[in-house]
Amino acid sequence: MMEIRHDPVAPTRTQWLSSGAAIDAHRHDDHQIIYAGRGVLAVTTSKGSWVAPGTRAIWVPAGTVHAHRAYGELDLHTVGLSAIENPLGLNAPTVLAVGPLLRELIIAYTRAENDDSPERARLRAVLLDQLRASPQQPLHLPTPTTPLLRTLCDILKADPGDGRTLAELGREVGASDRTLSRLFRSDLGMTFPQWRTQLRLHHALVLLAERAPVTAVAHQCGWSSASAFIDVFRRTFGHTPGSHPTG
């Protein structure tokens, strides 16, 4: 069994990661806020994957085993918080919206000297205030626990553009669409269309970070047209994929 690296203190810092670079599975005794100022960040745990572009940050609770992967060149900003301090009251990884002010606060806080100055304490207090006001975003792609659902989800992960219905996919894995629909709700807490949309959005973020054209991204991710993709993307992220920050 692979030993999970244990770094007790979650660092507060800025670091650069090249596209495709990864940080292997590890855990902290502290909570951590993880933000990509440039590029797209994927955080994976045993429960699933969270993907965050430059308008989102990821909250990782203390003790959570997690790994990072960079898509596009990544400016990685991490803020560590003591386990006894949970300003968001969140006990599971969560994607948070990052507006312009919160973005600048995270960047300034992770780049400044880590000291006990009154100025830094004030900066931290405002940062936490902004975090508390940040809406949570449903950008979680949960990992199935049942073998049947895992097989089906792996088929779609290999090709997010696969447009087959649940009934058609069910014939390949040997289950009815009714059984599979029930499993999606009980195992993943969402419907099949909701899960597939999350998968396609995650894949779209990765392709955009690699500077793929919007029309090509729409096609590869299974949308019927570029305009249909742009509409879903805008409703999810608040801006069009063409204006998506890639760094």
XYZ file of C-alpha atoms in Angstrom:
247
model
C 0.000 0.000 0.000
C 1.393 3.393 -1.002
C 2.332 5.576 1.951
C 0.616 8.961 1.875
C 2.959 11.871 2.475
C 2.105 13.824 5.641
C 3.059 17.516 5.662
C 1.667 18.703 9.025
C 1.698 22.424 8.213
C -0.190 23.631 5.134
C 2.118 26.270 3.636
C 1.139 29.813 2.755
C 3.109 30.592 -0.389
C 3.185 31.128 -4.146
C 4.810 28.603 -6.478
C 5.013 28.071 -10.219
C 4.084 24.753 -11.853
C 4.675 23.874 -15.492
C 1.766 22.558 -17.565
C 1.146 18.918 -16.732
C 3.103 19.088 -13.471
C 1.640 17.250 -10.511
C 1.966 17.258 -6.724
C 1.444 13.734 -5.418
C -1.088 12.674 -2.796
C -0.482 14.205 0.629
C -2.328 15.593 3.632
C -1.976 18.424 6.131
C -3.085 18.912 9.720
C -4.238 22.385 8.645
C -7.018 23.567 6.360
C -5.862 24.994 3.032
C -7.160 27.378 0.390
C -5.724 26.602 -3.047
C -5.926 29.098 -5.897
C -4.525 29.214 -9.422
C -3.857 32.797 -10.441
C -2.986 31.524 -13.894
C -3.823 28.243 -15.619
C -6.313 25.639 -14.385
C -5.867 23.605 -11.214
C -7.285 20.120 -10.612
C -7.450 18.740 -7.065
C -8.241 15.033 -6.670
C -9.257 13.092 -3.550
C -10.781 9.641 -3.019
C -14.201 11.305 -3.283
C -13.678 12.885 -6.701
C -12.123 15.801 -8.567
C -12.463 19.558 -8.268
C -11.334 21.836 -11.104
C -10.681 25.532 -10.584
C -9.886 28.192 -13.202
C -8.754 31.699 -12.255
C -12.222 32.682 -11.051
C -12.397 29.866 -8.482
C -10.463 28.640 -5.426
C -10.638 25.255 -3.700
C -11.116 24.758 0.044
C -9.357 21.588 1.283
C -10.191 20.644 4.901
C -7.545 19.464 7.356
C -6.653 15.796 7.018
C -7.941 15.446 3.451
C -5.610 13.375 1.259
C -5.333 15.294 -1.998
C -3.200 15.624 -5.134
C -2.760 18.574 -7.514
C -2.333 18.746 -11.280
C -1.620 21.802 -13.426
C -3.189 22.454 -16.816
C -1.432 25.303 -18.523
C 1.389 27.122 -16.711
C 0.173 27.543 -13.160
C 0.734 30.222 -10.534
C -0.269 28.264 -7.445
C -1.257 30.271 -4.363
C -1.896 28.378 -1.122
C -3.137 29.731 2.208
C -2.830 27.517 5.297
C -5.247 27.880 8.224
C -5.085 26.187 11.619
C -7.414 23.189 11.984
C -9.146 24.915 14.903
C -10.045 27.804 12.589
C -12.698 27.010 10.001
C -14.104 30.362 8.839
C -16.238 28.683 6.176
C -17.601 25.849 8.319
C -16.844 23.413 5.491
C -15.766 19.828 6.147
C -15.436 18.690 2.531
C -13.473 20.056 -0.426
C -15.442 22.891 -2.002
C -15.014 25.236 -4.959
C -15.468 28.923 -4.094
C -16.065 31.897 -6.372
C -13.147 34.361 -6.492
C -13.982 37.934 -7.424
C -11.395 40.607 -8.316
C -10.868 41.778 -4.708
C -10.456 38.274 -3.256
C -8.071 37.384 -6.095
C -5.794 40.329 -5.272
C -5.970 39.585 -1.527
C -4.916 35.947 -2.044
C -2.057 36.943 -4.352
C -0.830 39.677 -1.987
C -1.095 37.475 1.114
C 0.752 34.518 -0.414
C 3.533 36.685 -1.841
C 4.143 38.873 1.229
C 6.663 37.996 3.907
C 5.153 35.607 6.439
C 5.530 37.657 9.631
C 3.426 38.764 12.606
C 3.085 42.386 11.532
C -0.183 44.282 12.133
C -0.389 44.958 8.388
C -0.330 41.244 7.574
C -2.929 40.511 10.254
C -5.244 43.115 8.726
C -4.706 41.695 5.239
C -5.535 38.225 6.536
C -8.693 39.446 8.275
C -10.015 41.064 5.093
C -9.113 37.955 3.078
C -11.133 35.758 5.472
C -14.051 38.190 5.360
C -14.077 37.948 1.574
C -13.872 34.155 1.716
C -16.904 33.976 3.990
C -18.843 36.003 1.434
C -17.790 33.811 -1.505
C -20.540 31.670 -3.041
C -19.893 27.941 -3.232
C -19.773 26.518 -6.745
C -21.004 23.056 -7.844
C -17.843 22.148 -9.754
C -17.304 18.781 -8.133
C -16.984 15.626 -10.236
C -17.651 12.821 -7.721
C -15.988 9.422 -8.073
C -18.365 6.427 -8.084
C -17.985 3.713 -5.441
C -20.043 1.025 -7.194
C -18.105 -1.017 -9.825
C -20.930 -0.799 -12.382
C -21.090 2.978 -12.242
C -17.302 3.264 -12.206
C -17.150 1.297 -15.481
C -19.715 3.578 -17.110
C -18.065 6.763 -15.859
C -14.643 5.573 -17.056
C -16.096 5.153 -20.574
C -17.235 8.781 -20.574
C -14.039 10.087 -18.964
C -12.102 8.501 -21.832
C -14.329 10.390 -24.303
C -16.411 13.220 -22.787
C -17.845 13.847 -26.257
C -19.586 10.449 -26.264
C -23.225 11.412 -26.873
C -24.907 8.071 -26.158
C -27.984 8.006 -23.952
C -28.000 6.310 -20.563
C -29.957 3.415 -22.074
C -27.343 2.987 -24.838
C -24.485 3.107 -22.334
C -26.404 0.694 -20.124
C -26.422 -1.921 -22.882
C -22.621 -1.730 -22.983
C -22.174 -2.170 -19.217
C -25.059 -4.598 -18.760
C -27.606 -2.601 -16.800
C -30.904 -0.849 -17.452
C -31.128 2.919 -17.618
C -33.487 2.785 -14.614
C -30.877 0.961 -12.522
C -28.124 3.323 -13.617
C -30.264 6.408 -12.988
C -30.942 5.190 -9.449
C -27.215 4.569 -8.887
C -26.280 8.064 -10.046
C -28.617 9.546 -7.460
C -27.693 7.225 -4.575
C -23.943 6.950 -5.215
C -23.094 10.385 -6.646
C -25.953 12.564 -5.416
C -26.757 13.898 -8.884
C -28.528 12.864 -12.064
C -26.735 11.386 -15.069
C -27.161 14.604 -17.146
C -25.789 16.679 -14.241
C -22.736 14.410 -13.876
C -22.044 14.382 -17.610
C -22.272 18.195 -17.769
C -19.774 18.450 -14.886
C -17.426 16.037 -16.685
C -17.671 18.037 -19.903
C -17.059 21.349 -18.138
C -14.002 19.910 -16.362
C -12.638 18.654 -19.682
C -13.425 21.991 -21.348
C -11.412 23.885 -18.713
C -8.421 21.627 -19.355
C -8.627 22.089 -23.131
C -9.003 25.873 -22.787
C -5.935 25.948 -20.508
C -4.082 24.186 -23.322
C -5.319 26.994 -25.641
C -7.626 24.864 -27.796
C -10.084 26.914 -29.920
C -13.579 27.305 -28.456
C -15.269 25.525 -31.391
C -12.918 22.561 -31.054
C -13.520 22.406 -27.296
C -17.297 22.393 -27.839
C -17.004 19.527 -30.335
C -14.593 17.422 -28.251
C -16.740 17.826 -25.138
C -19.962 16.743 -26.815
C -21.938 19.959 -27.213
C -24.122 20.152 -30.321
C -22.746 23.575 -31.237
C -20.290 26.206 -30.091
C -23.191 28.449 -29.062
C -24.671 25.707 -26.831
C -21.269 25.272 -25.159
C -20.798 29.026 -24.708
C -24.240 29.305 -23.085
C -23.553 26.555 -20.505
C -20.049 27.890 -19.853
C -21.293 31.452 -19.304
C -24.041 30.322 -16.916
C -21.512 28.275 -14.922
C -18.495 30.601 -14.812
C -19.971 34.041 -15.426
C -18.012 34.747 -18.604
C -17.570 33.267 -22.073
C -14.904 30.636 -22.852
C -13.374 33.066 -25.357
C -12.583 35.471 -22.519
C -11.484 32.692 -20.173
C -8.208 33.590 -18.369
C -5.430 31.224 -19.412
C -2.504 33.315 -18.218
